[in-house]
Tab-separated table of N, CA and C and ligand atoms in Angstrom:
chain	number	residue	atom	x	y	z
A	71	UNK	N	19.056	0.457	-10.073
A	71	UNK	CA	17.602	0.317	-9.350
A	71	UNK	C	17.579	-0.604	-7.761
A	72	UNK	N	17.164	0.492	-6.812
A	72	UNK	CA	17.445	-0.215	-5.776
A	72	UNK	C	16.458	-1.397	-5.481
A	73	UNK	N	17.353	-2.012	-4.536
A	73	UNK	CA	16.237	-3.073	-4.014
A	73	UNK	C	15.780	-3.396	-2.798
A	74	UNK	N	15.799	-2.250	-2.064
A	74	UNK	CA	15.717	-2.347	-0.795
A	74	UNK	C	14.145	-1.652	-0.557
A	75	UNK	N	13.517	-1.358	-1.500
A	75	UNK	CA	12.237	-0.628	-1.537
A	75	UNK	C	11.273	-1.226	-1.907
A	76	UNK	N	9.775	-1.515	-1.476
A	76	UNK	CA	8.614	-1.797	-2.493
A	76	UNK	C	7.335	-0.970	-2.011
A	77	UNK	N	6.388	-1.283	-2.617
A	77	UNK	CA	5.281	-0.169	-2.245
A	77	UNK	C	4.199	-1.329	-2.224
A	78	UNK	N	3.422	-0.646	-1.385
A	78	UNK	CA	2.043	-1.241	-0.806
A	78	UNK	C	0.970	-0.319	-1.064
A	79	UNK	N	-0.419	-0.841	-1.044
A	79	UNK	CA	-1.668	-0.151	-0.391
A	79	UNK	C	-2.167	-1.193	0.387
A	80	UNK	N	-2.951	-0.562	1.414
A	80	UNK	CA	-3.732	-1.458	2.451
A	80	UNK	C	-5.088	-0.615	1.540
A	81	UNK	N	-5.850	-1.703	0.744
A	81	UNK	CA	-6.898	-1.544	-0.175
A	81	UNK	C	-8.189	-0.836	0.866
A	82	UNK	N	-8.989	-0.515	0.198
A	82	UNK	CA	-10.197	0.179	0.582
A	82	UNK	C	-11.245	-0.868	1.730
A	83	UNK	N	-11.387	-2.066	1.645
A	83	UNK	CA	-11.503	-2.720	2.431
A	83	UNK	C	-10.724	-3.385	3.928
A	84	UNK	N	-9.586	-3.031	3.719
A	84	UNK	CA	-8.647	-2.654	5.051
A	84	UNK	C	-9.389	-1.378	5.919
A	85	UNK	N	-9.398	-0.391	5.103
A	85	UNK	CA	-9.801	0.974	5.642
A	85	UNK	C	-10.937	0.892	6.364
A	86	UNK	N	-11.739	0.200	5.693
A	86	UNK	CA	-13.252	0.234	5.953
A	86	UNK	C	-13.498	-0.814	7.128
A	87	UNK	N	-12.658	-1.435	7.374
A	87	UNK	CA	-12.430	-2.542	8.590
A	87	UNK	C	-11.837	-2.742	10.024
A	88	UNK	N	-11.074	-1.441	9.534
A	88	UNK	CA	-10.233	-0.819	10.650
A	88	UNK	C	-8.886	-1.413	11.010
A	89	UNK	N	-8.813	-2.211	9.672
A	89	UNK	CA	-7.423	-2.976	10.169
A	89	UNK	C	-6.207	-2.534	9.738
A	90	UNK	N	-6.310	-0.891	9.417
A	90	UNK	CA	-4.906	-0.247	9.299
A	90	UNK	C	-3.920	-0.567	9.891
A	91	UNK	N	-4.364	-0.129	11.504
A	91	UNK	CA	-3.428	-0.342	12.434
A	91	UNK	C	-2.739	-1.883	12.889
A	92	UNK	N	-3.592	-2.868	12.979
A	92	UNK	CA	-3.002	-3.995	12.718
A	92	UNK	C	-2.311	-4.573	11.695
A	93	UNK	N	-2.451	-3.712	10.440
A	93	UNK	CA	-1.643	-4.485	9.536
A	93	UNK	C	-0.493	-3.655	9.236
A	94	UNK	N	-0.351	-2.354	9.589
A	94	UNK	CA	1.033	-1.523	9.848
A	94	UNK	C	1.942	-2.223	10.581
A	95	UNK	N	1.084	-2.579	12.093
A	95	UNK	CA	2.303	-2.981	13.104
A	95	UNK	C	2.731	-4.316	12.543
A	96	UNK	N	1.682	-5.063	11.567
A	96	UNK	CA	2.392	-6.388	11.387
A	96	UNK	C	3.630	-6.028	10.117
A	97	UNK	N	3.720	-5.001	9.447
A	97	UNK	CA	4.663	-4.943	8.604
A	97	UNK	C	5.875	-4.406	9.594
A	98	UNK	N	5.836	-3.504	10.365
A	98	UNK	CA	6.633	-3.144	11.087
A	98	UNK	C	7.578	-4.047	11.769
A	99	UNK	N	6.607	-5.160	12.609
A	99	UNK	CA	7.357	-6.048	13.531
A	99	UNK	C	8.077	-6.678	12.548
A	100	UNK	N	7.862	-6.619	10.706
A	100	UNK	CA	8.409	-8.013	10.347
A	100	UNK	C	9.760	-7.267	9.550
A	101	UNK	N	10.180	-5.943	10.207
A	101	UNK	CA	11.213	-5.450	9.743
A	101	UNK	C	11.236	-4.658	8.770
A	102	UNK	N	10.049	-4.033	7.930
A	102	UNK	CA	10.307	-3.094	7.099
A	102	UNK	C	9.924	-1.446	8.014
A	103	UNK	N	10.987	-0.779	7.484
A	103	UNK	CA	11.071	0.692	7.618
A	103	UNK	C	9.883	1.758	6.740
A	104	UNK	N	8.876	2.260	7.623
A	104	UNK	CA	8.045	2.997	6.737
A	104	UNK	C	8.794	4.104	6.184
A	105	UNK	N	9.209	4.520	4.848
A	105	UNK	CA	9.675	5.528	4.170
A	105	UNK	C	8.873	6.454	3.586
A	106	UNK	N	7.565	6.166	3.646
A	106	UNK	CA	6.239	7.124	2.826
A	106	UNK	C	5.101	6.382	3.572
A	107	UNK	N	4.141	7.414	3.585
A	107	UNK	CA	2.970	6.889	4.148
A	107	UNK	C	1.605	7.883	3.970
A	108	UNK	N	0.903	7.287	3.299
A	108	UNK	CA	-0.487	8.513	3.043
A	108	UNK	C	-1.827	7.858	2.967
A	109	UNK	N	-3.138	8.610	3.378
A	109	UNK	CA	-4.429	8.005	3.087
A	109	UNK	C	-4.665	8.600	2.049
A	110	UNK	N	-4.971	8.171	0.684
A	110	UNK	CA	-5.653	8.953	-0.122
A	110	UNK	C	-6.710	8.000	-1.007
A	111	UNK	N	-6.959	8.422	-2.170
A	111	UNK	CA	-8.243	7.871	-2.739
A	111	UNK	C	-8.053	7.630	-4.225
A	112	UNK	N	-7.892	6.762	-4.713
A	112	UNK	CA	-7.667	6.618	-6.382
A	112	UNK	C	-8.840	7.193	-7.113
A	113	UNK	N	-8.921	7.822	-8.193
A	113	UNK	CA	-9.479	7.864	-8.913
A	113	UNK	C	-9.977	6.819	-9.976
A	114	UNK	N	-11.201	6.706	-10.602
A	114	UNK	CA	-11.383	5.720	-11.842
A	114	UNK	C	-10.311	5.802	-12.882
A	115	UNK	N	-9.542	6.810	-13.242
A	115	UNK	CA	-8.477	7.254	-14.136
A	115	UNK	C	-7.200	6.597	-13.298
A	116	UNK	N	-6.989	6.730	-12.046
A	116	UNK	CA	-5.928	6.794	-11.464
A	116	UNK	C	-5.719	4.850	-11.250
A	117	UNK	N	-6.958	4.299	-11.090
A	117	UNK	CA	-6.925	2.979	-10.912
A	117	UNK	C	-6.888	2.097	-12.321
A	118	UNK	N	-7.468	2.506	-13.172
A	118	UNK	CA	-6.956	2.122	-14.443
A	118	UNK	C	-5.881	2.051	-14.839
A	119	UNK	N	-5.123	3.412	-14.649
A	119	UNK	CA	-3.483	3.295	-15.248
A	119	UNK	C	-2.928	2.361	-14.129
A	120	UNK	N	-3.134	2.556	-13.036
A	120	UNK	CA	-2.508	1.706	-12.147
A	120	UNK	C	-2.225	0.300	-12.438
A	121	UNK	N	-3.507	-0.200	-12.755
A	121	UNK	CA	-3.419	-1.610	-12.743
A	121	UNK	C	-3.638	-1.743	-14.361
A	122	UNK	N	-3.242	-1.252	-15.387
A	122	UNK	CA	-3.406	-1.412	-16.864
A	122	UNK	C	-2.609	-2.641	-17.272
A	123	UNK	N	-1.905	-3.369	-16.745
A	123	UNK	CA	-1.614	-4.530	-16.823
A	123	UNK	C	-2.512	-5.618	-17.090
A	124	UNK	N	-3.902	-5.628	-16.227
A	124	UNK	CA	-4.816	-6.232	-15.946
A	124	UNK	C	-6.065	-6.047	-16.826
A	125	UNK	N	-5.730	-4.924	-17.610
A	125	UNK	CA	-6.969	-4.392	-18.434
A	125	UNK	C	-7.962	-5.071	-19.379
A	126	UNK	N	-7.351	-6.395	-19.950
A	126	UNK	CA	-8.162	-7.282	-20.546
A	126	UNK	C	-8.500	-8.409	-19.809
A	127	UNK	N	-8.293	-8.062	-18.460
A	127	UNK	CA	-8.834	-9.376	-17.418
A	127	UNK	C	-10.237	-9.404	-17.424
A	128	UNK	N	-10.791	-10.476	-17.371
A	128	UNK	CA	-12.479	-10.105	-17.024
A	128	UNK	C	-12.816	-9.462	-15.368
A	129	UNK	N	-11.970	-9.692	-14.573
A	129	UNK	CA	-12.168	-8.631	-13.220
A	129	UNK	C	-11.892	-7.432	-13.405
A	130	UNK	N	-11.365	-6.719	-14.310
A	130	UNK	CA	-10.703	-5.824	-14.519
A	130	UNK	C	-12.091	-4.157	-13.753
A	131	UNK	N	-13.118	-4.319	-14.276
A	131	UNK	CA	-14.186	-3.615	-14.136
A	131	UNK	C	-14.277	-3.766	-12.547
A	132	UNK	N	-14.623	-4.784	-11.980
A	132	UNK	CA	-14.617	-5.290	-10.481
A	132	UNK	C	-13.378	-4.556	-9.920
A	133	UNK	N	-12.133	-4.687	-10.231
A	133	UNK	CA	-10.973	-4.286	-9.441
A	133	UNK	C	-11.104	-3.033	-9.488
A	134	UNK	N	-11.308	-2.377	-10.688
A	134	UNK	CA	-11.487	-0.654	-10.573
A	134	UNK	C	-12.464	-0.012	-9.531
A	135	UNK	N	-13.413	-0.801	-9.570
A	135	UNK	CA	-14.452	-0.128	-8.639
A	135	UNK	C	-14.304	-0.610	-7.114
A	136	UNK	N	-13.849	-1.749	-6.907
A	136	UNK	CA	-13.509	-2.007	-5.812
A	136	UNK	C	-12.227	-0.963	-5.136
A	137	UNK	N	-11.106	-0.601	-6.053
A	137	UNK	CA	-9.863	0.082	-5.690
A	137	UNK	C	-10.211	1.655	-5.373
A	138	UNK	N	-11.372	2.048	-6.107
A	138	UNK	CA	-11.875	3.589	-6.070
A	138	UNK	C	-12.786	3.711	-5.049
A	139	UNK	N	-13.652	2.784	-4.483
A	139	UNK	CA	-14.724	3.121	-3.496
A	139	UNK	C	-14.387	3.511	-2.474
A	140	UNK	N	-13.118	3.758	-1.833
A	140	UNK	CA	-12.962	4.439	-0.595
A	140	UNK	C	-11.533	4.699	-0.157
A	141	UNK	N	-10.833	4.972	0.608
A	141	UNK	CA	-9.703	5.437	0.648
A	141	UNK	C	-8.929	4.570	0.711
A	142	UNK	N	-7.497	4.610	0.433
A	142	UNK	CA	-6.818	3.650	1.004
A	142	UNK	C	-5.308	4.103	1.480
A	143	UNK	N	-4.577	3.404	2.399
A	143	UNK	CA	-3.165	3.667	2.718
A	143	UNK	C	-2.185	3.275	1.549
A	144	UNK	N	-1.388	4.020	1.425
A	144	UNK	CA	-0.187	4.033	0.159
A	144	UNK	C	0.945	3.889	0.946
A	145	UNK	N	1.701	3.227	0.932
A	145	UNK	CA	3.342	3.507	1.327
A	145	UNK	C	4.302	2.966	0.912
A	146	UNK	N	5.434	3.186	1.176
A	146	UNK	CA	6.859	2.846	0.533
A	146	UNK	C	7.525	2.265	1.864
A	147	UNK	N	7.699	1.139	1.765
A	147	UNK	CA	8.763	0.136	2.887
A	147	UNK	C	9.694	-0.238	2.378
A	148	UNK	N	10.707	0.102	3.759
A	148	UNK	CA	12.141	-0.408	3.281
A	148	UNK	C	12.479	-1.592	3.810
A	149	UNK	N	13.522	-2.354	3.190
A	149	UNK	CA	14.034	-3.426	4.260
A	149	UNK	C	14.991	-4.228	2.918
A	150	UNK	N	16.133	-4.915	3.409
A	150	UNK	CA	16.935	-5.663	2.194
A	150	UNK	C	15.925	-6.751	1.488
A	151	UNK	N	15.989	-6.997	0.221
A	151	UNK	CA	15.297	-7.695	-0.554
A	151	UNK	C	13.455	-7.677	-0.081
A	152	UNK	N	13.497	-6.271	-0.092
A	152	UNK	CA	11.965	-5.897	0.148
A	152	UNK	C	10.843	-6.404	-0.519
A	153	UNK	N	11.165	-6.236	-1.935
A	153	UNK	CA	9.896	-6.735	-2.681
A	153	UNK	C	9.481	-8.386	-2.432
A	154	UNK	N	10.468	-9.323	-2.935
A	154	UNK	CA	9.974	-10.670	-2.223
A	154	UNK	C	9.534	-10.971	-0.601
A	155	UNK	N	10.401	-10.319	-0.021
A	155	UNK	CA	9.940	-10.515	1.584
A	155	UNK	C	8.502	-9.861	1.817
A	156	UNK	N	8.490	-9.047	1.031
A	156	UNK	CA	7.058	-8.488	1.559
A	156	UNK	C	5.772	-9.264	0.652
A	157	UNK	N	6.097	-9.733	-0.470
A	157	UNK	CA	5.238	-10.727	-1.084
A	157	UNK	C	5.107	-11.929	-0.237
A	158	UNK	N	6.000	-12.342	0.306
A	158	UNK	CA	6.498	-13.203	1.462
A	158	UNK	C	5.259	-13.257	2.486
A	159	UNK	N	5.242	-11.986	3.235
A	159	UNK	CA	4.480	-11.639	4.275
A	159	UNK	C	3.092	-11.384	3.955
A	160	UNK	N	2.529	-11.121	2.677
A	160	UNK	CA	1.209	-10.747	2.614
A	160	UNK	C	0.649	-11.894	1.819
A	161	UNK	N	1.419	-13.033	1.434
A	161	UNK	CA	0.723	-14.232	1.076
A	161	UNK	C	-0.058	-14.267	-0.348
A	162	UNK	N	-0.404	-15.623	-0.795
A	162	UNK	CA	-0.854	-15.548	-2.008
A	162	UNK	C	-2.109	-14.585	-2.434
A	163	UNK	N	-2.541	-14.175	-3.945
A	163	UNK	CA	-3.494	-13.136	-4.309
A	163	UNK	C	-4.887	-13.825	-3.350
A	164	UNK	N	-5.024	-15.012	-3.694
A	164	UNK	CA	-6.345	-15.627	-3.033
A	164	UNK	C	-6.175	-15.712	-1.746
A	165	UNK	N	-6.646	-15.767	-0.608
A	165	UNK	CA	-6.440	-15.685	0.747
A	165	UNK	C	-6.594	-17.120	1.049
A	166	UNK	N	-7.820	-17.767	0.166
A	166	UNK	CA	-7.601	-19.263	0.497
A	166	UNK	C	-6.391	-20.146	0.525
A	167	UNK	N	-5.957	-19.403	-0.673
A	167	UNK	CA	-4.385	-20.499	-0.600
A	167	UNK	C	-2.876	-19.569	-0.029
A	168	UNK	N	-3.359	-18.529	0.755
A	168	UNK	CA	-2.304	-17.989	1.524
A	168	UNK	C	-2.135	-18.677	2.846
A	169	UNK	N	-0.470	-18.250	2.771
A	169	UNK	CA	-0.071	-19.177	4.098
A	169	UNK	C	-0.452	-18.686	5.594
A	170	UNK	N	-0.656	-19.670	6.252
A	170	UNK	CA	-0.884	-19.019	7.907
A	170	UNK	C	-0.116	-17.909	8.222
A	171	UNK	N	-0.729	-16.974	8.851
A	171	UNK	CA	-0.137	-16.189	9.317
A	171	UNK	C	0.361	-15.154	8.512
A	172	UNK	N	0.138	-14.987	7.368
A	172	UNK	CA	0.149	-13.975	6.248
A	172	UNK	C	-0.986	-12.957	6.502
A	173	UNK	N	-0.784	-11.785	5.862
A	173	UNK	CA	-1.795	-10.631	5.868
A	173	UNK	C	-2.639	-11.018	5.364
A	174	UNK	N	-2.779	-11.363	3.988
A	174	UNK	CA	-3.932	-11.643	3.390
A	174	UNK	C	-4.524	-13.210	4.104
A	175	UNK	N	-3.971	-13.570	4.686
A	175	UNK	CA	-5.042	-14.837	5.389
A	175	UNK	C	-5.460	-14.166	6.328
A	176	UNK	N	-4.766	-13.580	7.202
A	176	UNK	CA	-5.554	-13.009	8.121
A	176	UNK	C	-6.574	-11.671	8.088
A	177	UNK	N	-6.363	-11.109	6.812
A	177	UNK	CA	-7.248	-10.013	6.658
A	177	UNK	C	-8.113	-9.925	5.261
A	178	UNK	N	-7.842	-10.780	4.615
A	178	UNK	CA	-8.551	-10.469	3.334
A	178	UNK	C	-9.643	-11.550	3.192
A	179	UNK	N	-10.775	-10.647	2.262
A	179	UNK	CA	-12.192	-11.380	2.446
A	179	UNK	C	-12.057	-12.629	1.106
A	180	UNK	N	-11.542	-12.307	0.066
A	180	UNK	CA	-11.675	-13.037	-1.466
A	180	UNK	C	-10.605	-12.716	-1.984
A	181	UNK	N	-10.454	-13.467	-3.123
A	181	UNK	CA	-9.120	-12.881	-4.288
A	181	UNK	C	-9.446	-11.834	-4.633
A	182	UNK	N	-10.374	-10.860	-4.802
A	182	UNK	CA	-10.891	-9.779	-5.327
A	182	UNK	C	-10.588	-8.814	-3.934
A	183	UNK	N	-11.405	-8.939	-3.128
A	183	UNK	CA	-11.091	-8.032	-2.056
A	183	UNK	C	-9.729	-8.635	-0.876
A	184	UNK	N	-8.617	-8.497	-1.407
A	184	UNK	CA	-7.640	-9.100	-0.581
A	184	UNK	C	-6.223	-8.016	0.180
A	185	UNK	N	-7.226	-7.114	1.033
A	185	UNK	CA	-6.749	-6.440	1.826
A	185	UNK	C	-5.385	-5.556	1.551
A	186	UNK	N	-4.301	-6.027	0.477
A	186	UNK	CA	-3.697	-5.416	0.542
A	186	UNK	C	-2.805	-5.547	-0.988
A	187	UNK	N	-2.156	-4.483	-1.330
A	187	UNK	CA	-1.016	-5.145	-2.671
A	187	UNK	C	0.235	-4.911	-2.016
A	188	UNK	N	1.049	-5.686	-3.190
A	188	UNK	CA	2.682	-5.477	-3.102
A	188	UNK	C	3.332	-5.633	-4.412
A	189	UNK	N	3.956	-4.546	-4.632
A	189	UNK	CA	4.794	-4.386	-5.742
A	189	UNK	C	5.400	-6.167	-5.985
A	190	UNK	N	5.362	-6.595	-7.287
A	190	UNK	CA	6.116	-7.461	-7.787
A	190	UNK	C	7.586	-7.552	-8.543
A	191	UNK	N	7.982	-6.318	-8.334
A	191	UNK	CA	9.494	-6.383	-8.939
A	191	UNK	C	9.971	-5.077	-8.520
A	192	UNK	N	11.267	-4.850	-8.395
A	192	UNK	CA	12.242	-3.554	-8.019
A	192	UNK	C	11.613	-2.704	-8.963
A	193	UNK	N	11.470	-2.720	-10.673
A	193	UNK	CA	11.072	-1.784	-11.365
A	193	UNK	C	9.411	-1.098	-10.914
A	194	UNK	N	8.768	-2.351	-10.803
A	194	UNK	CA	7.357	-2.008	-10.593
A	194	UNK	C	7.275	-1.092	-9.019
A	195	UNK	N	8.075	-1.277	-7.938
A	195	UNK	CA	8.040	-0.773	-7.101
A	195	UNK	C	8.255	0.727	-7.219
A	196	UNK	N	9.852	0.756	-7.792
A	196	UNK	CA	9.463	2.719	-8.196
A	196	UNK	C	8.645	3.313	-9.079
A	197	UNK	N	8.209	2.499	-9.700
A	197	UNK	CA	7.051	3.142	-10.820
A	197	UNK	C	5.816	3.371	-9.930
A	198	UNK	N	5.326	2.433	-9.050
A	198	UNK	CA	4.050	2.379	-8.494
A	198	UNK	C	4.516	3.703	-7.131
A	199	UNK	N	5.577	3.222	-6.577
A	199	UNK	CA	6.023	4.439	-5.347
A	199	UNK	C	5.871	5.983	-6.181
A	200	UNK	N	6.270	5.958	-7.304
A	200	UNK	CA	6.254	7.526	-7.830
A	200	UNK	C	4.720	7.981	-8.522
A	201	UNK	N	4.010	6.980	-8.587
A	201	UNK	CA	2.708	7.007	-8.973
A	201	UNK	C	2.018	7.925	-7.815
A	202	UNK	N	2.228	7.222	-6.528
A	202	UNK	CA	1.528	7.770	-5.191
A	202	UNK	C	2.250	8.896	-4.458
A	203	UNK	N	3.920	9.022	-4.847
A	203	UNK	CA	4.241	9.674	-3.924
A	203	UNK	C	5.527	10.987	-4.687
A	204	UNK	N	5.599	12.183	-4.299
A	204	UNK	CA	6.546	12.622	-4.640
A	204	UNK	C	7.864	12.712	-3.968
A	205	UNK	N	8.932	13.135	-4.550
A	205	UNK	CA	10.317	13.051	-3.699
A	205	UNK	C	10.226	13.441	-2.488
A	206	UNK	N	9.584	14.534	-2.389
A	206	UNK	CA	9.862	15.267	-0.992
A	206	UNK	C	8.840	14.272	0.285
A	207	UNK	N	8.077	13.376	-0.269
A	207	UNK	CA	7.211	12.646	0.682
A	207	UNK	C	7.636	11.544	1.342
A	208	UNK	N	8.993	10.915	0.535
A	208	UNK	CA	9.798	9.923	0.880
A	208	UNK	C	11.261	10.544	2.052
A	209	UNK	N	11.259	9.447	2.873
A	209	UNK	CA	12.032	9.696	3.912
A	209	UNK	C	12.911	8.716	4.181
B	324	IDP	P1	-1.359	-9.855	-6.834
B	324	IDP	O1	-2.095	-8.276	-6.211
B	324	IDP	O2	-1.200	-10.515	-5.806
B	324	IDP	O3	-0.045	-9.171	-7.362
B	324	IDP	P2	-2.762	-9.689	-9.670
B	324	IDP	O4	-2.574	-11.059	-10.128
B	324	IDP	O5	-1.657	-8.521	-9.589
B	324	IDP	O6	-2.006	-10.233	-7.720
B	324	IDP	O7	-3.908	-9.044	-9.335
B	324	IDP	C1	-4.038	-7.934	-8.805
B	324	IDP	C2	-5.381	-7.151	-8.206
B	324	IDP	O8	-6.659	-7.839	-9.046
B	324	IDP	C3	-5.581	-8.706	-6.965
B	324	IDP	O9	-4.342	-8.069	-5.971
B	324	IDP	C4	-6.826	-8.354	-6.751
B	324	IDP	O10	-7.497	-7.732	-5.630
B	324	IDP	C5	-7.549	-8.574	-7.967
B	324	IDP	N1	-7.764	-10.260	-8.752
B	324	IDP	C6	-6.594	-11.301	-9.385
B	324	IDP	N2	-7.313	-12.081	-9.320
B	324	IDP	C7	-8.789	-11.854	-9.525
B	324	IDP	C8	-9.889	-12.602	-9.670
B	324	IDP	O11	-9.761	-13.663	-10.346
B	324	IDP	N3	-11.058	-12.433	-9.310
B	324	IDP	C9	-11.293	-11.029	-9.089
B	324	IDP	N4	-10.073	-9.804	-8.747
B	324	IDP	C10	-9.002	-10.399	-8.837
B	325	MG	MG1	0.101	-8.192	-9.128
């Protein structure tokens, strides 16, 4: 299992607000290399599968609605200790709790609409990358 890649999505709110450029700039400035990148939109079935671990949670319907309402930017990012370092860069799930200077502190509106996704383990980074990217789309 490789430890130098993670998976992210710039969520629909980030695309809607024109924050894709500034967020990608923050990511590459923090030392991540972009190994894969695409603008795409998840179907309801895609979002239900991607977030299946949360399907018993009260916010699941709202989460699926949010994540499918418009395009996202999906990316695979490469850096030593990628998963942990990227979670640090994005900050806490709730922007109210996110550290100063983190992506969610700067660009997220609420715990639901929180601008970006970051994988929570090397194993999930691999699963989530394969969900969105074919091998020939990663460099
Ligand atoms: P994470 O994205 O920081 O890993 P998770 O707990 O895995 O956070 O939740 C996945 C996503 O579900 C969050 O990023 C957010 O969009 C949404 N979410 C989490 N908790 C809540 C909540 O309490 N209300 C509404 N949406 C939530
Ligand atoms: Mg999570």
